[in-house]
mmCIF file of C-alpha atoms and ligand atoms in Angstrom:
data_model
loop_
_atom_site.group_PDB
_atom_site.id
_atom_site.type_symbol
_atom_site.label_atom_id
_atom_site.label_comp_id
_atom_site.label_asym_id
_atom_site.label_seq_id
_atom_site.Cartn_x
_atom_site.Cartn_y
_atom_site.Cartn_z
ATOM 1 C CA UNK U 1 -61.302 22.607 25.036
ATOM 2 C CA UNK U 2 -60.736 25.800 23.096
ATOM 3 C CA UNK U 3 -64.051 27.543 22.489
ATOM 4 C CA UNK U 4 -62.498 30.318 20.390
ATOM 5 C CA UNK U 5 -63.686 30.314 16.828
ATOM 6 C CA UNK U 6 -61.423 33.220 15.895
ATOM 7 C CA UNK U 7 -58.092 34.249 17.398
ATOM 8 C CA UNK U 8 -56.482 37.512 16.356
ATOM 9 C CA UNK U 9 -52.952 38.280 17.536
ATOM 10 C CA UNK U 10 -50.911 41.432 17.033
ATOM 11 C CA UNK U 11 -52.708 42.294 13.770
ATOM 12 C CA UNK U 12 -51.041 45.206 12.030
ATOM 13 C CA UNK U 13 -52.249 47.000 8.895
ATOM 14 C CA UNK U 14 -50.462 49.960 7.353
ATOM 15 C CA UNK U 15 -51.397 52.172 4.419
ATOM 16 C CA UNK U 16 -48.284 53.246 2.565
ATOM 17 C CA UNK U 17 -48.474 56.849 1.395
ATOM 18 C CA UNK U 18 -45.902 59.303 0.087
ATOM 19 C CA UNK U 19 -45.857 60.904 3.503
ATOM 20 C CA UNK U 20 -45.085 57.594 5.201
ATOM 21 C CA UNK U 21 -46.914 54.614 6.677
ATOM 22 C CA UNK U 22 -50.370 55.228 8.140
ATOM 23 C CA UNK U 23 -50.682 52.734 10.995
ATOM 24 C CA UNK U 24 -54.403 52.012 10.668
ATOM 25 C CA UNK U 25 -54.318 48.897 12.865
ATOM 26 C CA UNK U 26 -51.508 48.869 15.341
ATOM 27 C CA UNK U 27 -51.133 45.430 16.901
ATOM 28 C CA UNK U 28 -54.690 44.364 17.746
ATOM 29 C CA UNK U 29 -55.354 41.085 19.593
ATOM 30 C CA UNK U 30 -58.676 39.548 20.587
ATOM 31 C CA UNK U 31 -60.586 36.277 20.659
ATOM 32 C CA UNK U 32 -64.082 35.587 19.398
ATOM 33 C CA UNK U 33 -65.808 32.730 21.188
ATOM 34 C CA UNK U 34 -68.139 30.233 19.540
ATOM 35 C CA UNK U 35 -71.673 31.657 19.409
ATOM 36 C CA UNK U 36 -70.486 35.006 20.702
ATOM 37 C CA UNK U 37 -71.512 38.454 19.533
ATOM 38 C CA UNK U 38 -68.633 40.893 19.767
ATOM 39 C CA UNK U 39 -68.990 44.596 19.047
ATOM 40 C CA UNK U 40 -66.094 46.752 17.842
ATOM 41 C CA UNK U 41 -66.758 50.428 18.475
ATOM 42 C CA UNK U 42 -64.861 53.654 18.008
ATOM 43 C CA UNK U 43 -64.878 56.966 16.195
ATOM 44 C CA UNK U 44 -64.440 56.976 12.441
ATOM 45 C CA UNK U 45 -60.764 56.371 11.650
ATOM 46 C CA UNK U 46 -60.241 54.248 14.771
ATOM 47 C CA UNK U 47 -59.380 51.208 12.628
ATOM 48 C CA UNK U 48 -62.455 49.069 13.257
ATOM 49 C CA UNK U 49 -63.429 48.655 9.577
ATOM 50 C CA UNK U 50 -59.798 48.019 8.633
ATOM 51 C CA UNK U 51 -59.766 45.162 11.158
ATOM 52 C CA UNK U 52 -62.851 43.717 9.400
ATOM 53 C CA UNK U 53 -61.239 43.963 5.955
ATOM 54 C CA UNK U 54 -58.014 42.418 7.290
ATOM 55 C CA UNK U 55 -59.906 39.456 8.783
ATOM 56 C CA UNK U 56 -61.456 38.891 5.335
ATOM 57 C CA UNK U 57 -58.054 39.511 3.687
ATOM 58 C CA UNK U 58 -59.634 42.225 1.579
ATOM 59 C CA UNK U 59 -57.129 45.012 2.282
ATOM 60 C CA UNK U 60 -56.222 46.657 -1.022
ATOM 61 C CA UNK U 61 -52.982 48.517 -1.901
ATOM 62 C CA UNK U 62 -51.627 50.886 -0.703
ATOM 63 C CA UNK U 63 -52.844 49.045 2.383
ATOM 64 C CA UNK U 64 -50.967 45.966 3.555
ATOM 65 C CA UNK U 65 -51.275 43.510 6.390
ATOM 66 C CA UNK U 66 -47.852 43.957 7.944
ATOM 67 C CA UNK U 67 -48.025 41.148 10.444
ATOM 68 C CA UNK U 68 -49.891 39.239 13.073
ATOM 69 C CA UNK U 69 -51.966 36.119 13.082
ATOM 70 C CA UNK U 70 -55.635 35.394 12.375
ATOM 71 C CA UNK U 71 -56.821 31.878 13.144
ATOM 72 C CA UNK U 72 -60.299 30.759 12.101
ATOM 73 C CA UNK U 73 -61.084 27.524 13.901
ATOM 74 C CA UNK U 74 -57.337 26.814 14.011
ATOM 75 C CA UNK U 75 -56.693 27.721 10.352
ATOM 76 C CA UNK U 76 -54.121 30.521 9.837
ATOM 77 C CA UNK U 77 -55.896 32.799 7.386
ATOM 78 C CA UNK U 78 -52.928 35.073 6.728
ATOM 79 C CA UNK U 79 -50.871 32.101 5.519
ATOM 80 C CA UNK U 80 -53.417 30.761 3.014
ATOM 81 C CA UNK U 81 -52.990 31.098 -0.759
ATOM 82 C CA UNK U 82 -55.255 33.647 -2.446
ATOM 83 C CA UNK U 83 -57.383 30.855 -3.952
ATOM 84 C CA UNK U 84 -57.792 29.025 -0.646
ATOM 85 C CA UNK U 85 -58.748 32.281 1.083
ATOM 86 C CA UNK U 86 -61.335 32.960 -1.639
ATOM 87 C CA UNK U 87 -62.924 29.611 -0.788
ATOM 88 C CA UNK U 88 -62.912 30.396 2.945
ATOM 89 C CA UNK U 89 -64.771 33.657 2.351
ATOM 90 C CA UNK U 90 -68.504 32.912 2.638
ATOM 91 C CA UNK U 91 -67.823 29.269 3.610
ATOM 92 C CA UNK U 92 -65.924 30.078 6.830
ATOM 93 C CA UNK U 93 -66.086 33.827 7.358
ATOM 94 C CA UNK U 94 -68.446 36.251 5.623
ATOM 95 C CA UNK U 95 -69.055 39.972 5.750
ATOM 96 C CA UNK U 96 -72.066 42.230 5.319
ATOM 97 C CA UNK U 97 -71.091 45.853 5.057
ATOM 98 C CA UNK U 98 -72.836 49.182 4.868
ATOM 99 C CA UNK U 99 -72.189 49.421 1.137
ATOM 100 C CA UNK U 100 -72.944 45.762 0.375
ATOM 101 C CA UNK U 101 -76.357 46.503 -1.081
ATOM 102 C CA UNK U 102 -74.780 48.786 -3.673
ATOM 103 C CA UNK U 103 -72.486 45.974 -4.763
ATOM 104 C CA UNK U 104 -75.377 43.851 -6.053
ATOM 105 C CA UNK U 105 -75.252 43.422 -9.825
ATOM 106 C CA UNK U 106 -78.011 45.741 -11.150
ATOM 107 C CA UNK U 107 -78.652 43.617 -14.243
ATOM 108 C CA UNK U 108 -78.886 40.209 -12.553
ATOM 109 C CA UNK U 109 -81.903 38.763 -10.771
ATOM 110 C CA UNK U 110 -81.509 37.937 -7.077
ATOM 111 C CA UNK U 111 -81.585 34.212 -7.882
ATOM 112 C CA UNK U 112 -78.568 34.488 -10.151
ATOM 113 C CA UNK U 113 -76.571 36.505 -7.621
ATOM 114 C CA UNK U 114 -77.044 33.841 -4.951
ATOM 115 C CA UNK U 115 -76.448 31.037 -7.493
ATOM 116 C CA UNK U 116 -73.179 32.685 -8.543
ATOM 117 C CA UNK U 117 -71.971 32.706 -4.929
ATOM 118 C CA UNK U 118 -72.903 29.028 -4.504
ATOM 119 C CA UNK U 119 -71.332 28.004 -7.815
ATOM 120 C CA UNK U 120 -68.220 30.042 -7.182
ATOM 121 C CA UNK U 121 -67.668 27.993 -4.044
ATOM 122 C CA UNK U 122 -68.435 24.645 -5.727
ATOM 123 C CA UNK U 123 -71.449 24.043 -3.503
ATOM 124 C CA UNK U 124 -72.429 20.480 -4.386
ATOM 125 C CA UNK U 125 -76.128 20.932 -5.049
ATOM 126 C CA UNK U 126 -78.355 19.708 -7.849
ATOM 127 C CA UNK U 127 -80.320 22.345 -9.761
ATOM 128 C CA UNK U 128 -83.444 21.485 -7.789
ATOM 129 C CA UNK U 129 -81.615 21.554 -4.436
ATOM 130 C CA UNK U 130 -80.061 24.896 -5.333
ATOM 131 C CA UNK U 131 -83.455 26.417 -6.194
ATOM 132 C CA UNK U 132 -84.899 25.066 -2.949
ATOM 133 C CA UNK U 133 -81.956 26.384 -0.894
ATOM 134 C CA UNK U 134 -82.257 29.857 -2.473
ATOM 135 C CA UNK U 135 -85.966 29.925 -1.616
ATOM 136 C CA UNK U 136 -85.198 28.877 1.944
ATOM 137 C CA UNK U 137 -82.431 31.457 2.286
ATOM 138 C CA UNK U 138 -84.777 34.226 1.138
ATOM 139 C CA UNK U 139 -87.418 33.141 3.634
ATOM 140 C CA UNK U 140 -84.819 32.994 6.392
ATOM 141 C CA UNK U 141 -83.841 36.606 5.767
ATOM 142 C CA UNK U 142 -87.484 37.658 5.762
ATOM 143 C CA UNK U 143 -88.079 37.941 2.011
ATOM 144 C CA UNK U 144 -90.714 36.133 -0.047
ATOM 145 C CA UNK U 145 -89.456 33.336 -2.315
ATOM 146 C CA UNK U 146 -90.665 35.415 -5.271
ATOM 147 C CA UNK U 147 -87.877 37.933 -4.554
ATOM 148 C CA UNK U 148 -85.570 35.471 -6.359
ATOM 149 C CA UNK U 149 -86.978 36.669 -9.686
ATOM 150 C CA UNK U 150 -86.557 40.370 -8.902
ATOM 151 C CA UNK U 151 -83.809 42.787 -9.917
ATOM 152 C CA UNK U 152 -82.085 44.972 -7.296
ATOM 153 C CA UNK U 153 -83.868 48.136 -8.524
ATOM 154 C CA UNK U 154 -87.207 46.508 -7.662
ATOM 155 C CA UNK U 155 -86.143 46.137 -4.009
ATOM 156 C CA UNK U 156 -86.081 48.687 -1.166
ATOM 157 C CA UNK U 157 -82.815 49.393 0.694
ATOM 158 C CA UNK U 158 -83.801 47.077 3.529
ATOM 159 C CA UNK U 159 -84.710 44.282 1.077
ATOM 160 C CA UNK U 160 -81.408 44.685 -0.768
ATOM 161 C CA UNK U 161 -79.512 44.430 2.518
ATOM 162 C CA UNK U 162 -81.488 41.243 3.271
ATOM 163 C CA UNK U 163 -80.375 39.809 -0.083
ATOM 164 C CA UNK U 164 -76.767 40.621 0.896
ATOM 165 C CA UNK U 165 -77.302 38.804 4.198
ATOM 166 C CA UNK U 166 -78.738 35.814 2.275
ATOM 167 C CA UNK U 167 -75.574 35.758 0.127
ATOM 168 C CA UNK U 168 -73.368 36.079 3.237
ATOM 169 C CA UNK U 169 -75.005 33.071 4.907
ATOM 170 C CA UNK U 170 -75.534 30.922 1.794
ATOM 171 C CA UNK U 171 -72.634 28.653 2.774
ATOM 172 C CA UNK U 172 -73.366 28.825 6.501
ATOM 173 C CA UNK U 173 -70.165 30.525 7.720
ATOM 174 C CA UNK U 174 -68.962 30.195 11.305
ATOM 175 C CA UNK U 175 -68.165 33.890 11.601
ATOM 176 C CA UNK U 176 -70.227 36.772 10.219
ATOM 177 C CA UNK U 177 -68.726 40.247 10.218
ATOM 178 C CA UNK U 178 -71.362 42.962 10.080
ATOM 179 C CA UNK U 179 -69.754 46.347 9.390
ATOM 180 C CA UNK U 180 -72.367 49.032 10.073
ATOM 181 C CA UNK U 181 -74.809 46.822 8.144
ATOM 182 C CA UNK U 182 -77.823 49.022 8.732
ATOM 183 C CA UNK U 183 -76.465 52.553 8.890
ATOM 184 C CA UNK U 184 -77.849 53.476 5.443
ATOM 185 C CA UNK U 185 -81.362 52.396 6.483
ATOM 186 C CA UNK U 186 -84.060 54.174 8.463
ATOM 187 C CA UNK U 187 -84.427 53.332 12.147
ATOM 188 C CA UNK U 188 -87.417 50.988 11.843
ATOM 189 C CA UNK U 189 -85.824 48.985 9.011
ATOM 190 C CA UNK U 190 -82.516 49.006 10.942
ATOM 191 C CA UNK U 191 -84.203 47.304 13.851
ATOM 192 C CA UNK U 192 -85.890 44.712 11.608
ATOM 193 C CA UNK U 193 -82.654 43.866 9.790
ATOM 194 C CA UNK U 194 -80.726 43.564 13.094
ATOM 195 C CA UNK U 195 -83.427 41.249 14.469
ATOM 196 C CA UNK U 196 -83.168 39.085 11.338
ATOM 197 C CA UNK U 197 -79.382 38.990 11.592
ATOM 198 C CA UNK U 198 -79.548 37.888 15.218
ATOM 199 C CA UNK U 199 -82.082 35.117 14.593
ATOM 200 C CA UNK U 200 -79.962 33.830 11.687
ATOM 201 C CA UNK U 201 -76.831 33.890 13.829
ATOM 202 C CA UNK U 202 -78.604 31.854 16.487
ATOM 203 C CA UNK U 203 -79.980 29.381 13.904
ATOM 204 C CA UNK U 204 -76.579 28.898 12.291
ATOM 205 C CA UNK U 205 -74.755 28.749 15.628
ATOM 206 C CA UNK U 206 -72.398 31.361 14.153
ATOM 207 C CA UNK U 207 -70.446 34.111 15.887
ATOM 208 C CA UNK U 208 -70.785 37.751 14.921
ATOM 209 C CA UNK U 209 -68.447 40.720 14.953
ATOM 210 C CA UNK U 210 -70.615 43.824 14.771
ATOM 211 C CA UNK U 211 -68.790 47.001 13.854
ATOM 212 C CA UNK U 212 -70.253 50.405 14.483
ATOM 213 C CA UNK U 213 -70.349 53.598 16.448
ATOM 214 C CA UNK U 214 -73.959 53.462 17.643
ATOM 215 C CA UNK U 215 -73.566 52.479 21.297
ATOM 216 C CA UNK U 216 -77.336 52.094 21.736
ATOM 217 C CA UNK U 217 -77.429 49.498 18.963
ATOM 218 C CA UNK U 218 -74.390 47.759 20.442
ATOM 219 C CA UNK U 219 -75.969 47.549 23.875
ATOM 220 C CA UNK U 220 -78.860 45.587 22.393
ATOM 221 C CA UNK U 221 -76.992 43.500 19.852
ATOM 222 C CA UNK U 222 -73.739 42.190 21.385
ATOM 223 C CA UNK U 223 -72.428 40.280 24.410
ATOM 224 C CA UNK U 224 -68.975 41.825 24.587
ATOM 225 C CA UNK U 225 -67.484 45.075 23.353
ATOM 226 C CA UNK U 226 -64.024 46.093 22.193
ATOM 227 C CA UNK U 227 -63.312 49.818 22.040
ATOM 228 C CA UNK U 228 -60.843 51.020 19.404
ATOM 229 C CA UNK U 229 -58.887 54.255 19.318
ATOM 230 C CA UNK U 230 -56.267 55.322 16.767
ATOM 231 C CA UNK U 231 -55.678 51.773 15.533
ATOM 232 C CA UNK U 232 -55.452 50.229 19.021
ATOM 233 C CA UNK U 233 -57.892 48.081 20.957
ATOM 234 C CA UNK U 234 -57.987 49.989 24.229
ATOM 235 C CA UNK U 235 -60.708 48.318 26.301
ATOM 236 C CA UNK U 236 -62.658 45.070 26.230
ATOM 237 C CA UNK U 237 -65.404 43.789 28.489
ATOM 238 C CA UNK U 238 -68.927 42.472 28.651
ATOM 239 C CA UNK U 239 -71.512 44.924 27.429
ATOM 240 C CA UNK U 240 -72.954 45.327 30.966
ATOM 241 C CA UNK U 241 -69.662 46.063 32.739
ATOM 242 C CA UNK U 242 -68.386 48.311 30.003
ATOM 243 C CA UNK U 243 -71.535 50.431 29.979
ATOM 244 C CA UNK U 244 -71.871 50.532 33.792
ATOM 245 C CA UNK U 245 -68.240 50.939 34.686
ATOM 246 C CA UNK U 246 -66.031 52.053 31.799
ATOM 247 C CA UNK U 247 -62.350 52.074 32.837
ATOM 248 C CA UNK U 248 -60.351 53.684 30.056
ATOM 249 C CA UNK U 249 -60.656 57.494 30.084
ATOM 250 C CA UNK U 250 -61.626 57.417 26.378
ATOM 251 C CA UNK U 251 -64.401 54.885 27.013
ATOM 252 C CA UNK U 252 -65.599 56.977 29.965
ATOM 253 C CA UNK U 253 -65.815 60.060 27.737
ATOM 254 C CA UNK U 254 -67.496 58.002 25.017
ATOM 255 C CA UNK U 255 -70.168 56.878 27.497
ATOM 256 C CA UNK U 256 -70.576 60.373 28.934
ATOM 257 C CA UNK U 257 -71.027 61.736 25.414
ATOM 258 C CA UNK U 258 -74.090 59.573 24.781
ATOM 259 C CA UNK U 259 -77.343 61.503 24.786
ATOM 260 C CA UNK U 260 -79.368 60.808 27.923
ATOM 261 C CA UNK U 261 -82.889 59.653 27.114
ATOM 262 C CA UNK U 262 -84.223 60.929 30.422
ATOM 263 C CA UNK U 263 -82.749 64.390 30.031
ATOM 264 C CA UNK U 264 -83.217 64.498 26.246
ATOM 265 C CA UNK U 265 -79.715 65.927 25.958
ATOM 266 C CA UNK U 266 -77.891 66.052 22.670
ATOM 267 C CA UNK U 267 -74.664 64.060 22.229
ATOM 268 C CA UNK U 268 -71.797 66.114 23.688
ATOM 269 C CA UNK U 269 -68.832 64.767 21.716
ATOM 270 C CA UNK U 270 -65.325 64.246 22.989
ATOM 271 C CA UNK U 271 -63.079 67.313 23.079
ATOM 272 C CA UNK U 272 -60.135 67.271 20.674
ATOM 273 C CA UNK U 273 -59.438 65.195 17.591
ATOM 274 C CA UNK U 274 -58.081 61.734 16.978
ATOM 275 C CA UNK U 275 -54.340 62.000 16.258
ATOM 276 C CA UNK U 276 -52.959 61.582 12.754
ATOM 277 C CA UNK U 277 -52.133 57.928 12.225
ATOM 278 C CA UNK U 278 -49.220 59.084 10.110
ATOM 279 C CA UNK U 279 -47.715 60.858 13.048
ATOM 280 C CA UNK U 280 -48.911 59.150 16.181
ATOM 281 C CA UNK U 281 -48.064 60.957 19.376
ATOM 282 C CA UNK U 282 -45.405 59.287 21.513
ATOM 283 C CA UNK U 283 -46.647 57.261 24.459
ATOM 284 C CA UNK U 284 -50.386 56.755 24.791
ATOM 285 C CA UNK U 285 -52.126 57.909 21.584
ATOM 286 C CA UNK U 286 -54.952 59.342 23.696
ATOM 287 C CA UNK U 287 -52.737 61.507 25.904
ATOM 288 C CA UNK U 288 -53.333 64.813 24.025
ATOM 289 C CA UNK U 289 -57.089 64.471 24.806
ATOM 290 C CA UNK U 290 -56.949 62.630 28.102
ATOM 291 C CA UNK U 291 -58.071 64.454 31.255
ATOM 292 C CA UNK U 292 -56.083 61.960 33.399
ATOM 293 C CA UNK U 293 -52.776 62.023 31.500
ATOM 294 C CA UNK U 294 -49.596 62.103 33.567
ATOM 295 C CA UNK U 295 -45.903 62.200 32.648
ATOM 296 C CA UNK U 296 -45.519 58.509 31.867
ATOM 297 C CA UNK U 297 -48.407 58.660 29.380
ATOM 298 C CA UNK U 298 -46.431 61.013 27.150
ATOM 299 C CA UNK U 299 -43.498 58.624 26.727
ATOM 300 C CA UNK U 300 -44.675 55.049 27.211
ATOM 301 C CA UNK U 301 -47.399 53.330 25.200
ATOM 302 C CA UNK U 302 -49.738 51.243 27.376
ATOM 303 C CA UNK U 303 -50.606 47.701 26.286
ATOM 304 C CA UNK U 304 -53.926 45.912 26.678
ATOM 305 C CA UNK U 305 -53.758 43.974 29.949
ATOM 306 C CA UNK U 306 -56.274 41.951 31.897
ATOM 307 C CA UNK U 307 -57.305 43.956 34.963
ATOM 308 C CA UNK U 308 -60.433 42.048 36.007
ATOM 309 C CA UNK U 309 -61.804 38.691 34.860
ATOM 310 C CA UNK U 310 -62.776 39.092 31.181
ATOM 311 C CA UNK U 311 -61.824 42.741 31.283
ATOM 312 C CA UNK U 312 -58.909 44.305 29.442
ATOM 313 C CA UNK U 313 -57.697 47.892 29.356
ATOM 314 C CA UNK U 314 -54.708 49.665 27.815
ATOM 315 C CA UNK U 315 -54.055 52.507 30.252
ATOM 316 C CA UNK U 316 -51.322 53.334 32.761
ATOM 317 C CA UNK U 317 -53.962 54.010 35.432
ATOM 318 C CA UNK U 318 -54.649 50.272 35.886
ATOM 319 C CA UNK U 319 -53.099 46.988 36.922
ATOM 320 C CA UNK U 320 -49.363 46.415 36.561
ATOM 321 C CA UNK U 321 -49.305 49.501 34.395
ATOM 322 C CA UNK U 322 -50.341 51.906 37.160
ATOM 323 C CA UNK U 323 -46.811 52.592 38.463
ATOM 324 C CA UNK U 324 -45.536 56.145 38.179
ATOM 325 C CA UNK U 325 -48.770 58.063 38.519
ATOM 326 C CA UNK U 326 -48.077 59.396 42.023
ATOM 327 C CA UNK U 327 -44.483 60.212 41.128
ATOM 328 C CA UNK U 328 -45.492 62.610 38.369
HETATM 329 FE FE1 SF4 X 1 -54.951 58.742 29.754
HETATM 330 FE FE2 SF4 X 1 -52.514 57.968 30.375
HETATM 331 FE FE3 SF4 X 1 -54.473 56.214 30.419
HETATM 332 FE FE4 SF4 X 1 -53.574 57.144 28.108
HETATM 333 S S1 SF4 X 1 -52.440 55.911 29.565
HETATM 334 S S2 SF4 X 1 -55.671 56.922 28.693
HETATM 335 S S3 SF4 X 1 -53.110 59.250 28.653
HETATM 336 S S4 SF4 X 1 -54.253 57.998 31.742
#
């Protein structure tokens, strides 16, 4: 039995500019299991948010999904008509993003904003059932039922983000994408909102893709992590193995750059800059910054390969890809 709720294969997204195509997502493949919490991490510009928008089919021109496959419970999302995809959003796959709370309609009460989402998706509820469901949704996200009669300006940032979560789960989707959902909030509220999100996920039996760059938050909130760099998925593994024993040189530097609580050190940062996605270096995109680069890295691009059970890495130092290191 296939326990994957989402299968992503060779997903490619380009932004077409006068200077040429910016390869924002460069052939990304991964699975999301039922009930799983997957984190996508990477520096800004690594392509993680573009993956989220592509899964929702919300890439806007000059961006374009150039190819690949996205299957939600067996349904090929990239082949659906625009109208069918609109119906799948919220009902099958929903997203809460960092800016979601600013997208609430300032002149509509919370009740109407949730009602609009339900009506837009032809949710078959009587008026009374709809009112009851909205009250229940608000309670589930940790808001009082009375919040239904409030306008967004009467709510704090954390409360607004809770309303956005209520809208995202109003049709009980199987997959929830959370793109830095709490980064605009203070640390205490962040923690509360993440706790709410996790208890909702468990209640709904949904799977979550959490996107972010805060490794501390990831360590607490996900089961498995995918690390992105320059539009590529370069390492995947369970949160424990990836934190204890990172394989890819970029992941190792990412882990080493984390501030140590014990030593109260500041974050060190990774030397060098991410390459231009307009002009990717030949070979491994990380080679200009990689302390372990050897000749082959400069000419041949590594692909993500399984090197241990449930562990993938795109680097010539590992697995079948490791040939040529000694020769250089
Ligand atoms: Fe470094 Fe080469 Fe591995 Fe790329 S393929 S991460 S350059 S060792």
